[in-house]
Short mmCIF file of C-alpha atoms in Angstrom, two decimals:
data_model
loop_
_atom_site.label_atom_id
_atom_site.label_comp_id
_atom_site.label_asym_id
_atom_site.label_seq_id
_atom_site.Cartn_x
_atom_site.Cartn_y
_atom_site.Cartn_z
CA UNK A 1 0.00 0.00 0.00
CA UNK A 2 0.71 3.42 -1.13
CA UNK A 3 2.99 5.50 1.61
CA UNK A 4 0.84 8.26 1.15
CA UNK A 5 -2.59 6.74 1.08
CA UNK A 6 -0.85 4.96 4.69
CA UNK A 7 -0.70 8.86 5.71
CA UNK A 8 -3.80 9.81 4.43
CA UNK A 9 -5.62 6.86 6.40
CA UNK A 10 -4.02 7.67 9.70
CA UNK A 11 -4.98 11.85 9.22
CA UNK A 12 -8.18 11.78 7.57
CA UNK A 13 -9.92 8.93 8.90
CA UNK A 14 -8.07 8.68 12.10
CA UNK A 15 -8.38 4.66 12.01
CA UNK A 16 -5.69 2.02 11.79
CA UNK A 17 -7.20 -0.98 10.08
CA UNK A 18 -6.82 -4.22 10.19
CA UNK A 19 -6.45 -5.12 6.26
CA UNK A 20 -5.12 -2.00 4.71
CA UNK A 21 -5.74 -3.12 1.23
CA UNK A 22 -9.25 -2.72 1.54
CA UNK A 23 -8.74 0.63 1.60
CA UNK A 24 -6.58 0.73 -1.31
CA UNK A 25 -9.14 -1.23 -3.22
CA UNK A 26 -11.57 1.71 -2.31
CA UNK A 27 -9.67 4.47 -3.31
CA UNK A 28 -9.49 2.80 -6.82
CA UNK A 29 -10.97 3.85 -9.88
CA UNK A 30 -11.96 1.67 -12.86
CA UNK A 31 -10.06 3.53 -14.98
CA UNK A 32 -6.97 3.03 -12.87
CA UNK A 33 -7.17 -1.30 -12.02
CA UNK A 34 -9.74 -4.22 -12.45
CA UNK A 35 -9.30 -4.31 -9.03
CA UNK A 36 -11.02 -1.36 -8.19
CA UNK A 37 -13.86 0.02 -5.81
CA UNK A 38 -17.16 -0.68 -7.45
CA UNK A 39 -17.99 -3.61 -5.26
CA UNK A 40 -17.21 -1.60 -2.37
CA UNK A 41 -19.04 1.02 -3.29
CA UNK A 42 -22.20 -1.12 -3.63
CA UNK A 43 -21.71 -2.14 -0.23
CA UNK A 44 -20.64 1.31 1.28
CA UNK A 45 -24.44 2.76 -0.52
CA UNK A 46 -26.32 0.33 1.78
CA UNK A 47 -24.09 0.57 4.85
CA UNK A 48 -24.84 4.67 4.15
CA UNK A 49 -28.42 3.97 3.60
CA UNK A 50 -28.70 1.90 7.15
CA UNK A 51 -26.78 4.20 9.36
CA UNK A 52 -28.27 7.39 8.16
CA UNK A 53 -31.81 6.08 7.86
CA UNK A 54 -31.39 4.67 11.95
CA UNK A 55 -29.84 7.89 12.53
CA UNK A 56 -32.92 9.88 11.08
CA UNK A 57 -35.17 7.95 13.10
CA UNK A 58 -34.38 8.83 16.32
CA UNK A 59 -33.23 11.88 15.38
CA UNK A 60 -36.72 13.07 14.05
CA UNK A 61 -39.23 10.99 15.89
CA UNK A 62 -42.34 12.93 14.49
CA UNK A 63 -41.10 12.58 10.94
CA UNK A 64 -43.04 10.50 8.89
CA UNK A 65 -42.16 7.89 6.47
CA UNK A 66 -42.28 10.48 3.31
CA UNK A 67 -40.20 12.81 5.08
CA UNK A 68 -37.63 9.92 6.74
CA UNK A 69 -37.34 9.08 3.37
CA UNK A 70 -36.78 12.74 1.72
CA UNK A 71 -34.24 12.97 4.70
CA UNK A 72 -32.49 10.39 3.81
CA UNK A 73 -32.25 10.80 0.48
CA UNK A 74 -30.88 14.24 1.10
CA UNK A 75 -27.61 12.95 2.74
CA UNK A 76 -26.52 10.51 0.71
CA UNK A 77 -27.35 11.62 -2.50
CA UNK A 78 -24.25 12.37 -5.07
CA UNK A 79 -23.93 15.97 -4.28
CA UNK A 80 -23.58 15.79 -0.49
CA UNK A 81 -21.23 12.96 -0.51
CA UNK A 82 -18.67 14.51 -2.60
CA UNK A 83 -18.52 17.27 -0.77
CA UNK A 84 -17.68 14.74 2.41
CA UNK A 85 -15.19 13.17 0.32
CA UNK A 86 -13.57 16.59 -0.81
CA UNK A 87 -13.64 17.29 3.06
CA UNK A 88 -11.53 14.17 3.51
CA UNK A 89 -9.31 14.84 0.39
CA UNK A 90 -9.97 11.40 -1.03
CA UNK A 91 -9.48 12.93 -4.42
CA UNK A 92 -5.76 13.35 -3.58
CA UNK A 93 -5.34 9.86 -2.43
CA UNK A 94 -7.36 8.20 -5.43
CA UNK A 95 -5.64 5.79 -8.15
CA UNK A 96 -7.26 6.81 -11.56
CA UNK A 97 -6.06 5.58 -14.69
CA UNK A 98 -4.45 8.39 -17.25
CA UNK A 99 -7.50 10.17 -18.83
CA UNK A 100 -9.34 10.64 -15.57
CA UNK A 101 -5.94 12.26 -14.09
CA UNK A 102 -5.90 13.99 -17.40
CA UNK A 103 -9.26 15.34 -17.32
CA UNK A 104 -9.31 16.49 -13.52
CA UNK A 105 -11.22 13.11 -12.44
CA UNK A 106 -9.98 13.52 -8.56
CA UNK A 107 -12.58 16.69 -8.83
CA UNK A 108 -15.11 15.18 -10.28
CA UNK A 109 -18.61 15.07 -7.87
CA UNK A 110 -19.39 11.63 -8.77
CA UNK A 111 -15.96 9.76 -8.81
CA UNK A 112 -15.64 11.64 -5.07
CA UNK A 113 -19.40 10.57 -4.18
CA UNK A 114 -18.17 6.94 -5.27
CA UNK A 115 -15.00 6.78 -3.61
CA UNK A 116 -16.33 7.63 -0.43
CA UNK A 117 -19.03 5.19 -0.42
CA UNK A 118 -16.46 2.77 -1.15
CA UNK A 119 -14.22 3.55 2.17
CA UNK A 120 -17.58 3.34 4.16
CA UNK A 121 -18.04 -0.17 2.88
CA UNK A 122 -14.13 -1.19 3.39
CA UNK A 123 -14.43 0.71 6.99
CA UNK A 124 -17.97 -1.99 7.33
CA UNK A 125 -15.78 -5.06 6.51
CA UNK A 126 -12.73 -3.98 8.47
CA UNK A 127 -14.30 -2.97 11.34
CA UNK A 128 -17.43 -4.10 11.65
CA UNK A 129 -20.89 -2.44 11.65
CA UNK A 130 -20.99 -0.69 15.24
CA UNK A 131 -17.45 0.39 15.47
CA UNK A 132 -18.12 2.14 11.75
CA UNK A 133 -21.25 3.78 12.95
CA UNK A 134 -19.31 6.75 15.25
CA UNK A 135 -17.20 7.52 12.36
CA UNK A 136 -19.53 7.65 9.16
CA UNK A 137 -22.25 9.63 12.05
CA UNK A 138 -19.03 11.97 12.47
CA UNK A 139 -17.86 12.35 8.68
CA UNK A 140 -21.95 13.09 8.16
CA UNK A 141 -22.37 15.21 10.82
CA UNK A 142 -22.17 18.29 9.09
CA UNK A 143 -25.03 17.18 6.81
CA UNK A 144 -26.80 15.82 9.30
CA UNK A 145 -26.69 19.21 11.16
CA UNK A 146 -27.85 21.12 8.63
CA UNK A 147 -30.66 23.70 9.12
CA UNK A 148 -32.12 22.72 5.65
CA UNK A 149 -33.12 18.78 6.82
CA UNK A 150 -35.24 19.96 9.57
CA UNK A 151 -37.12 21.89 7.09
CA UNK A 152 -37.61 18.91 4.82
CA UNK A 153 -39.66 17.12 7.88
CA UNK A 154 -42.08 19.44 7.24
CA UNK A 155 -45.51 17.39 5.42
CA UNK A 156 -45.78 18.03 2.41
CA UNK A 157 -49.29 20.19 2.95
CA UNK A 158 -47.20 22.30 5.40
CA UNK A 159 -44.84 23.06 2.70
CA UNK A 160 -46.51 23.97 -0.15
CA UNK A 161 -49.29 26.44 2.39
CA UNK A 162 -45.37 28.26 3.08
CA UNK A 163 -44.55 27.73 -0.59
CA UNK A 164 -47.82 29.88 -0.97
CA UNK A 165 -47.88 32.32 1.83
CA UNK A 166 -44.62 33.25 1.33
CA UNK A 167 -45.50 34.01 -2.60
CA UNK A 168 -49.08 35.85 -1.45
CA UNK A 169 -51.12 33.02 -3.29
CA UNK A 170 -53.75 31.63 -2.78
CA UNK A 171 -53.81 28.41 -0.84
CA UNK A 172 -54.74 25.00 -2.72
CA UNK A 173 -57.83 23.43 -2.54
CA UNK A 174 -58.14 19.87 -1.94
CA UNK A 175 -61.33 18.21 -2.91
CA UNK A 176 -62.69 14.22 -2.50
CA UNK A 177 -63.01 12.85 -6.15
CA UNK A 178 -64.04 9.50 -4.90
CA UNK A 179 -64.02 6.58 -1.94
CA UNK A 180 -63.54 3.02 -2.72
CA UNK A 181 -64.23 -0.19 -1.02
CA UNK A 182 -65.70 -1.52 1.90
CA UNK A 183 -66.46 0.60 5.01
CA UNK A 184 -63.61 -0.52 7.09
CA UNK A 185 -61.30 -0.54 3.99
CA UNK A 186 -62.03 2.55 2.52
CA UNK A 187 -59.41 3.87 -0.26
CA UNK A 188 -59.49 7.87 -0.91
CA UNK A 189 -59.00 9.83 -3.95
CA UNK A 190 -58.00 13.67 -3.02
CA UNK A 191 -57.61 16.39 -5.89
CA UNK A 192 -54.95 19.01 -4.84
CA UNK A 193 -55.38 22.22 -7.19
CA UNK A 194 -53.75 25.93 -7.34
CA UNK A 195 -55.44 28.37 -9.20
CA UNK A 196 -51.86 30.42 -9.37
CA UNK A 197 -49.78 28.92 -10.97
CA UNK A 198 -52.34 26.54 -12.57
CA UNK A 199 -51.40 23.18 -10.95
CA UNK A 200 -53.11 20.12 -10.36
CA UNK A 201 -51.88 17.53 -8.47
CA UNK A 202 -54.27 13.81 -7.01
CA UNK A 203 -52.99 11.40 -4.78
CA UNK A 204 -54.73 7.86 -3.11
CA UNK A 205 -54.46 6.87 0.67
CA UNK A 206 -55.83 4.18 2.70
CA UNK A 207 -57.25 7.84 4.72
CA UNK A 208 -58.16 11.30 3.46
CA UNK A 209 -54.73 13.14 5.15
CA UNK A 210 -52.64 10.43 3.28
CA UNK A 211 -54.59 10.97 -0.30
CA UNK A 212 -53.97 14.45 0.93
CA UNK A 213 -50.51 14.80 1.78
CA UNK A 214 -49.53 12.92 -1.66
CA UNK A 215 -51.81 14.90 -3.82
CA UNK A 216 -49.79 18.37 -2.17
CA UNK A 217 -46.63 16.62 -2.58
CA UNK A 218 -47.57 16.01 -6.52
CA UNK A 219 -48.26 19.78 -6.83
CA UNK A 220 -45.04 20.79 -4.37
CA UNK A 221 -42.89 18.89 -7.02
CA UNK A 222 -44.31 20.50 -9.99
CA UNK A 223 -44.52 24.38 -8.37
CA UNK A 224 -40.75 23.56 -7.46
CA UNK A 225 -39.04 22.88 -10.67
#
């Protein structure tokens, strides 16, 4: 292994491991080796997906599943990841094979995003699952932390009346197109519509505030783009 990926493993991620060439492996780029980090990448996206989505939970214990799931999605999408990795410097640590170096591939957002989901799944296998947690929570915290995910807790109803407000429109209307099935399996059909801008959104629940809450989130997403 690399002296200076050694360095970089002992500074950055403050963590001696036990099989140092799993971290090599994850700090290698297709273009650079067959042996390289995709496999550890898949693993590193669900070992993400787990810690952040237990973390969510308790951290957010009124959030539903919609917003749990916006949450989520939030942290570990692309974007947010690279910027973890570029707060790590994994780009200058990275093997990449000649064009990538050529073409500035240790910047790149999603050879960083990758990269760093690798090292969370060679930091799973090394160390196992609850002596990773502490130090993925700590690389995320600064997502985690941010003002922006409390926001996105918000239901989607509460959102698009501030969407609104804040605007000086009018607020949607939400009417009951129709009711299926029996009486203690009843299956709602809610039209969400805005006279300003002229948006129509319908969602289906098992109850009214879940036919609701998906019909505004249909009209949030369109108002939004």
């Amino acid at each position: 292994m690399s002296v200076a990926c050694v360095a970089w493993l002992q500074r950055e991620l403050r963590y001696q491991p036990k099989d140092a060439a799993l971290f090599l492996r994850a700090l290698t780029h297709r273009s650079a080796a067959s042996a390289n980090n995709e496999r550890l990448e898949f693993l590193g996206d669900a070992v993400l997906s787990l810690v952040v989505a237990e973390e969510l939970y308790q951290r957010f214990p009124k959030a539903d599943e919609g917003a749990l799931s916006r949450l989520r999605a939030s942290v570990v999408k692309g974007e947010s990841l690279a910027r973890v990795a570029a707060g790590l410097h994994i780009g200058d640590v990275m093997a990449l094979g000649p064009g990538e170096l050529k073409s500035g591939g240790f910047r790149r957002e999603s050879i960083l995003a990758d990269a760093f989901e690798a090292v969370c799944g060679a930091l799973y296998l090394d160390a196992g699952l609850e002596a990773a947690r502490p130090l993925l929570l700590q690389w995320l915290q600064p997502l985690l932390d941010a003002p922006e995910l409390a926001e996105a807790t918000k239901d989607a109803k509460t959102r698009l009346q501030e969407w609104l407000q804040g605007r000086g429109l009018a607020l949607p209307r939400y009417t009951l197109e129709r009711v299926t099935g029996e009486a203690h399996e009843q299956y709602f059909t809610i039209r969400c519509e805005l006279d300003v801008p002229a948006v129509v959104g319908t969602g289906e629940g098992s109850s009214r505030r879940r036919a609701e809450q998906r019909a505004a989130q249909k009209v949030l997403e369109q108002v939004m783009q």
